[in-house]
Amino acid sequence: MLIRVLGSAAGGGFPQWNCNCGNCSGLRAGTLKAHRRSQSSIAVSVDGRQWVVCNASPDIHQQIAANPALQPHQGLRDSGIGAIILVDGQIDHCTGLLLLREHRAPLELWTTETVREDLSTGLPILNVLKHFCGVHWHRIPVDGMEFQIPALPGVALIALPVEGKPGPYSAYRENPRVGDNIGLIFRDAGSGRQLFYCPGLAGIPPAVERVLGASDCVLVDGTFWSDDEMIRIGVSHKRASDLGHLPQSGAGGMAEQLARLPQATRRILIHINNTNPILDEAGPERAQLVAAGIEVAHDGMEIEL
Ligand code: MLT
Ligand code: MN
Ligand code: ZN
């Protein structure tokens, strides 16, 4: 199984277009040792030709341009993207669907039932797409049943419902439902190896802990370093917990949780917010992660399992 990180930043990207925080201004000025990052997406493939894109970010054109495997291979209209799967209905994960509207056939799209509802009501992308290529929608089961995507032969997928909120445009924003946010388990029958991809995680209940412990590689929520990061910088009044993200530092934080995993597990943070001090490759927070054996995903990162 091949995994390619298309975009490693949280919503807004890095630098964020309207942000002058220390990280964003430092990157623009060239004074910060850091790399630009596009918004949250990975691609998974078995053969390197046909890819399943997990989350269609608003940066998807730039991501296709940076990843030749996703570009047309043969014929007049073609794509290396065989299917798209969403872990939630947030803007940074689904608005790229609109940018694929020229597809020659309906997009093969996999979401939970609740995400389909949000994308047909509060943020009606699926209705809009009916005027273009349309989608061929497939339900992601949220009861722990395995499912397969034809574009990923030999890979069993399982959705793990996780705690979190749907987008602010959802009628269920304050009353989240099972299926609003999921993590995805990819199990390659050939190699027997398992990936867990979960860019939004509000906490680590026992079910999530078990999946983390059983995976060979975990690509998990790296949004914020501290709960009050955005408040301290002055860019928002929201805490990490208000947005459904478990911060890395502090008691019970992501770094502490990842330290419990078996030695051989590859542990990688993804969906990193532009305010997060771990983006500074010369900073003490990044050094702390390196010492703990935790990697920070970057655009273009390749993983083979
Ligand atoms: C999130 O991950 O919390 C959301 O995507 C935030 C956003 O992009 O608006
Ligand atoms: Mn997000
Ligand atoms: Zn910023």
Short mmCIF file of N, CA and C in Angstrom, two decimals, residues 8 67 122 150 269:
data_model
loop_
_atom_site.label_atom_id
_atom_site.label_comp_id
_atom_site.label_asym_id
_atom_site.label_seq_id
_atom_site.Cartn_x
_atom_site.Cartn_y
_atom_site.Cartn_z
N SER A 8 -0.76 18.71 4.17
CA SER A 8 -0.52 18.38 5.57
C SER A 8 -1.02 19.45 6.53
N ASN A 67 1.58 16.21 -7.97
CA ASN A 67 1.64 14.75 -7.89
C ASN A 67 1.26 14.12 -9.23
N GLY A 122 -26.84 21.91 4.50
CA GLY A 122 -26.11 23.10 4.99
C GLY A 122 -25.04 23.57 4.01
N PRO A 150 -13.39 -0.39 -5.00
CA PRO A 150 -12.79 -1.08 -6.16
C PRO A 150 -11.44 -0.50 -6.59
N LEU A 269 2.05 13.20 12.71
CA LEU A 269 1.00 14.21 12.89
C LEU A 269 0.66 14.83 11.54
#
